[in-house]
Amino acid sequence: MKTLIYIGIIIVFCGLQAALVPLIGVQGQVPNLLMLLTLVFVLDKTNNDYLFVALFCGLFLDFYSGAFIGTFSFPLLVVSFSASWLLKYVLAVEINMKYLPLILAVFMAGFYFSIVLFSWAAFRLTWSVSFLPWNIIKEGLFAGFIYNVLFLYPMYVFVGQLRLFMDKYITREYLAR
Amino acid sequence: MRFIYTKAFAIFSGCLVLLAFLVFLQVQGWLDPVRNVFLQSPRPVVYIAKGVSRPVKSFFSSLFQLRKIAEDNSRLKTQNIELQQKLVGYDESKRENETLRKELGFAATAKYSLVACTVISQDFFGSLDALVLNCGSEQGIKEGNAVISQGYLVGRIVYVGKNNSTALLATSSQFSSDVKLSNTGAEAIVTGSFGSGLELDRLSQNNPVEKGWLVVTAGINPAIPKGILVGEVGEPLSAENDLFKKFTLLSPINFSGIEFVFVAKP
């Protein structure tokens, strides 16, 4: 049941990313709702749902952007796993809202760098006919960070409410069976 | 290194293996069923969201562009009258051309057929300059085919699936195509300019060119038919002592708002 709810939410956010987000683009910069959704799930140290969310969000990003498969899903998986490991075992800080922009900045830097690396590798291996140029890091990272941070807090609140709902109605119902 | 014995690492490894399998399927060309599922599943959400946003967008864009709309209207009326006058002359030339062709037994210029496609996704990440279309090899589309919108070249097909395909936009820095000036027939190359526009390059210094001249595809690449409008010559970007002339190329197409396109099959 939880899996179906996650898939449904990812599909809704993918639809919004395809239909509504391009309308609010500024100079080619758009917020990445699927990346933000994955990041917020990474912040939850109590379970590993972020891996499932990262895989599916990455696959939707791959197919909907026309990129070679793995261009977004592989970096999203690796960066999510690394971020989760860092937050759990290295930094061991209590996540609250004031750390979110810093976490987003580091997450986005790792994500963008990995995307460019993977797309370049796929191009060199002749799997893909195009690749993301390195200047998306230079031109897109800072502007993209500012735009994404505006949507990060609403996403954090939304996922928080979703978890409360699932703990209250889904998990208990499942356990009651 | 104890983290490799954790449940999270096991799930992570499983995801990587699954991803590697999907990459293998993509390289072999067997990923179409999975691709179709992922592309079609958010379509109801996209349809509803576009249905809600389209009238709102139309209202606000009309409001902000009233003055520009009035200026464009006046300019287009004048241009329309000039073009009608030119059309009379062209009709006469066309009749003469057909008569001469019949007399000399020339074969008619090959025409191309158009396949109408809907844009499923565009500018998803804001950087890839690619369109995902809802038509593929079943509709006869092949890699390299030209993508046209409102009569102008907007891109080229770079990947073809069974029922969907990916097109590289002409504004992408990785796009290039052979073109020629419609007035003189001088050949050049059009390239994308990092998602922001088009550039006309490799035009010989001996060839005259003026602002406003139309540029069309040259037809050297067999996959892209000749005679498709690309844009108008804009401002010069090169100096007089450069090896080739370089100009901006102005296209009337809003590359960030394309919803329907045609794919030209030669």
Coordinates of C-alpha atoms in Angstrom, one line a residue, chain A residues 11-12 14-20 22-23 28 30 32 48 51 55-56 59-61 63-69 72-74 77-78 81 85 112 115 127 129-132 135-136, chain B residues 3 6-9 11-12 15-16 18-19 22-23 26-27 31 34-35 38-39 41-43 45-46 49-50 53 57 120-128 130 132 158 166 174 194:
Chain A
I11 CA 3.5 10.2 -10.9
V12 CA 1.6 13.4 -9.7
C14 CA 6.1 14.1 -12.6
G15 CA 2.9 15.4 -14.2
L16 CA 3.2 18.7 -12.5
Q17 CA 6.9 18.9 -13.6
A18 CA 5.9 18.3 -17.2
A19 CA 2.8 20.5 -17.4
L20 CA 3.2 23.4 -14.9
P22 CA 7.9 24.9 -17.6
L23 CA 5.4 27.8 -17.3
G28 CA 15.8 28.3 -18.6
V30 CA 13.0 25.4 -13.5
N32 CA 13.1 20.1 -10.0
N48 CA 15.2 3.4 3.5
L51 CA 16.1 4.6 -2.3
L55 CA 15.1 5.2 -8.3
F56 CA 11.6 6.0 -9.6
L59 CA 13.7 7.0 -14.1
F60 CA 10.9 9.5 -14.7
L61 CA 13.5 12.3 -15.1
F63 CA 12.3 9.2 -19.7
Y64 CA 10.7 12.7 -19.6
S65 CA 13.9 14.6 -20.4
G66 CA 14.8 12.4 -23.4
A67 CA 18.1 11.6 -21.9
F68 CA 19.9 8.2 -22.0
I69 CA 18.5 6.0 -19.2
F72 CA 19.4 11.1 -13.8
S73 CA 18.5 7.9 -12.0
F74 CA 22.1 6.7 -11.4
L77 CA 20.6 7.0 -6.4
V78 CA 24.3 7.4 -5.7
F81 CA 22.7 7.0 -0.7
W85 CA 25.0 7.7 4.9
Y112 CA 24.7 18.1 -11.2
I115 CA 24.7 13.9 -14.2
W127 CA 25.3 4.8 -26.0
V129 CA 24.1 10.8 -29.1
S130 CA 24.3 13.9 -26.9
F131 CA 25.6 14.9 -23.5
L132 CA 25.0 17.6 -20.9
N135 CA 28.5 24.7 -18.3
I136 CA 25.2 23.6 -16.7
Chain B
F3 CA 27.9 0.0 6.0
T6 CA 23.5 -2.9 6.1
K7 CA 20.0 -3.3 4.6
A8 CA 20.3 0.1 3.0
F9 CA 23.4 -1.0 1.0
I11 CA 18.7 -2.2 -1.4
F12 CA 21.1 0.3 -3.0
C15 CA 18.7 -0.7 -7.4
L16 CA 22.1 -0.4 -9.2
L18 CA 18.2 -3.0 -11.9
L19 CA 19.5 0.2 -13.4
L22 CA 17.7 -1.2 -17.9
V23 CA 20.8 0.4 -19.4
Q26 CA 18.3 0.5 -23.7
V27 CA 21.5 -0.3 -25.6
L31 CA 13.4 -0.7 -23.5
V34 CA 9.1 0.3 -20.0
R35 CA 9.5 3.7 -21.6
F38 CA 6.7 5.7 -17.7
L39 CA 5.8 8.2 -20.4
S41 CA 1.4 7.1 -16.7
P42 CA 1.5 10.8 -15.8
R43 CA -0.5 11.8 -18.9
V45 CA -2.1 14.6 -14.5
V46 CA -0.5 16.5 -17.4
A49 CA -2.8 20.5 -15.2
K50 CA -2.5 21.9 -18.8
S53 CA -3.1 26.4 -16.6
K57 CA -1.5 31.6 -18.9
I120 CA 4.9 14.9 -24.4
S121 CA 7.7 16.6 -22.5
Q122 CA 9.9 19.6 -23.0
D123 CA 12.5 21.4 -21.0
F124 CA 11.9 18.9 -18.1
F125 CA 15.2 19.6 -16.5
G126 CA 15.8 23.1 -18.1
S127 CA 19.1 22.1 -19.8
L128 CA 18.8 19.3 -22.2
A130 CA 15.2 18.1 -26.1
V132 CA 9.9 13.9 -26.3
V158 CA 18.0 11.8 -32.3
T166 CA 13.3 12.3 -28.8
Q174 CA 24.9 20.2 -30.1
F194 CA 23.3 27.1 -25.7

